[in-house]
């Protein structure tokens, strides 16, 4: 079972591999500050907001629904603690 933060990190890695080659480019495209992305990727962030998820999805040029369309975001597979 993954935490919400781990699931978001995995999705960022998935889309980074398809779209960008650096976290810095994602920061530029999404408007999410680079230190925030770095903190998420290092799994230091304790709570990722919906606003951040929306901004990341826009940076990857996908809908929020598409960004969250992963088995780890299914309620029974997600640890919300």
CSV table of C-alpha atoms in Angstrom, one decimal:
chain,number,residue,atom,x,y,z
A,1,UNK,CA,0.0,0.0,0.0
A,2,UNK,CA,1.4,3.4,-1.0
A,3,UNK,CA,0.8,6.8,0.7
A,4,UNK,CA,-0.7,9.6,-1.3
A,5,UNK,CA,2.7,11.3,-1.5
A,6,UNK,CA,4.4,8.2,-2.8
A,7,UNK,CA,1.7,7.8,-5.5
A,8,UNK,CA,2.1,11.4,-6.6
A,9,UNK,CA,5.9,11.0,-6.7
A,10,UNK,CA,5.5,7.9,-8.8
A,11,UNK,CA,3.2,9.7,-11.3
A,12,UNK,CA,5.7,12.6,-11.5
A,13,UNK,CA,8.4,10.1,-12.4
A,14,UNK,CA,6.2,8.4,-14.9
A,15,UNK,CA,5.4,11.7,-16.7
A,16,UNK,CA,9.0,13.0,-16.4
A,17,UNK,CA,10.1,10.0,-18.3
A,18,UNK,CA,7.6,10.7,-21.1
A,19,UNK,CA,7.7,14.5,-21.2
A,20,UNK,CA,10.7,16.2,-19.6
A,21,UNK,CA,14.2,15.3,-18.7
A,22,UNK,CA,14.5,17.3,-15.6
A,23,UNK,CA,12.6,18.5,-12.5
A,24,UNK,CA,13.7,22.0,-13.3
A,25,UNK,CA,11.9,22.0,-16.6
A,26,UNK,CA,8.8,20.7,-14.9
A,27,UNK,CA,9.0,23.6,-12.4
A,28,UNK,CA,9.3,26.1,-15.3
A,29,UNK,CA,6.4,24.6,-17.2
A,30,UNK,CA,4.0,23.9,-14.2
A,31,UNK,CA,4.7,27.0,-12.1
A,32,UNK,CA,5.4,24.7,-9.1
A,33,UNK,CA,8.6,26.0,-7.5
A,34,UNK,CA,11.6,23.8,-8.0
A,35,UNK,CA,12.3,23.4,-4.3
A,36,UNK,CA,8.7,22.1,-3.9
A,37,UNK,CA,9.2,19.5,-6.7
A,38,UNK,CA,12.5,18.5,-5.2
A,39,UNK,CA,11.0,18.0,-1.8
A,40,UNK,CA,8.2,15.9,-3.3
A,41,UNK,CA,10.6,13.8,-5.2
A,42,UNK,CA,12.8,13.3,-2.1
A,43,UNK,CA,9.7,12.2,-0.3
A,44,UNK,CA,10.1,14.9,2.4
A,45,UNK,CA,6.8,16.6,1.7
A,46,UNK,CA,4.1,15.5,4.2
A,47,UNK,CA,1.1,16.8,2.4
A,48,UNK,CA,0.6,17.5,-1.3
A,49,UNK,CA,-2.3,19.8,-2.0
A,50,UNK,CA,-4.8,19.5,-4.8
A,51,UNK,CA,-3.6,22.8,-6.2
A,52,UNK,CA,-0.1,21.3,-6.6
A,53,UNK,CA,-1.5,18.3,-8.3
A,54,UNK,CA,-3.5,20.5,-10.7
A,55,UNK,CA,-0.4,22.6,-11.5
A,56,UNK,CA,1.7,19.5,-12.1
A,57,UNK,CA,-1.0,18.1,-14.4
A,58,UNK,CA,-1.1,21.3,-16.4
A,59,UNK,CA,2.7,21.3,-16.6
A,60,UNK,CA,2.6,17.8,-18.1
A,61,UNK,CA,-0.3,19.0,-20.4
A,62,UNK,CA,-2.6,16.3,-19.1
A,63,UNK,CA,-5.9,16.5,-17.3
A,64,UNK,CA,-6.1,16.0,-13.6
A,65,UNK,CA,-8.1,12.9,-14.3
A,66,UNK,CA,-5.4,11.5,-16.5
A,67,UNK,CA,-2.7,12.4,-13.9
A,68,UNK,CA,-4.7,10.5,-11.2
A,69,UNK,CA,-5.6,7.6,-13.5
A,70,UNK,CA,-3.3,5.1,-11.8
A,71,UNK,CA,-4.1,2.0,-9.8
A,72,UNK,CA,-2.3,3.5,-6.7
A,73,UNK,CA,-4.9,6.3,-6.5
A,74,UNK,CA,-7.7,3.8,-6.0
A,75,UNK,CA,-9.1,4.2,-2.5
A,76,UNK,CA,-8.5,0.6,-1.5
A,77,UNK,CA,-4.8,0.8,-2.6
A,78,UNK,CA,-4.0,4.2,-0.9
A,79,UNK,CA,-2.8,4.8,2.6
A,80,UNK,CA,-4.1,8.3,3.5
A,81,UNK,CA,-2.1,8.5,6.8
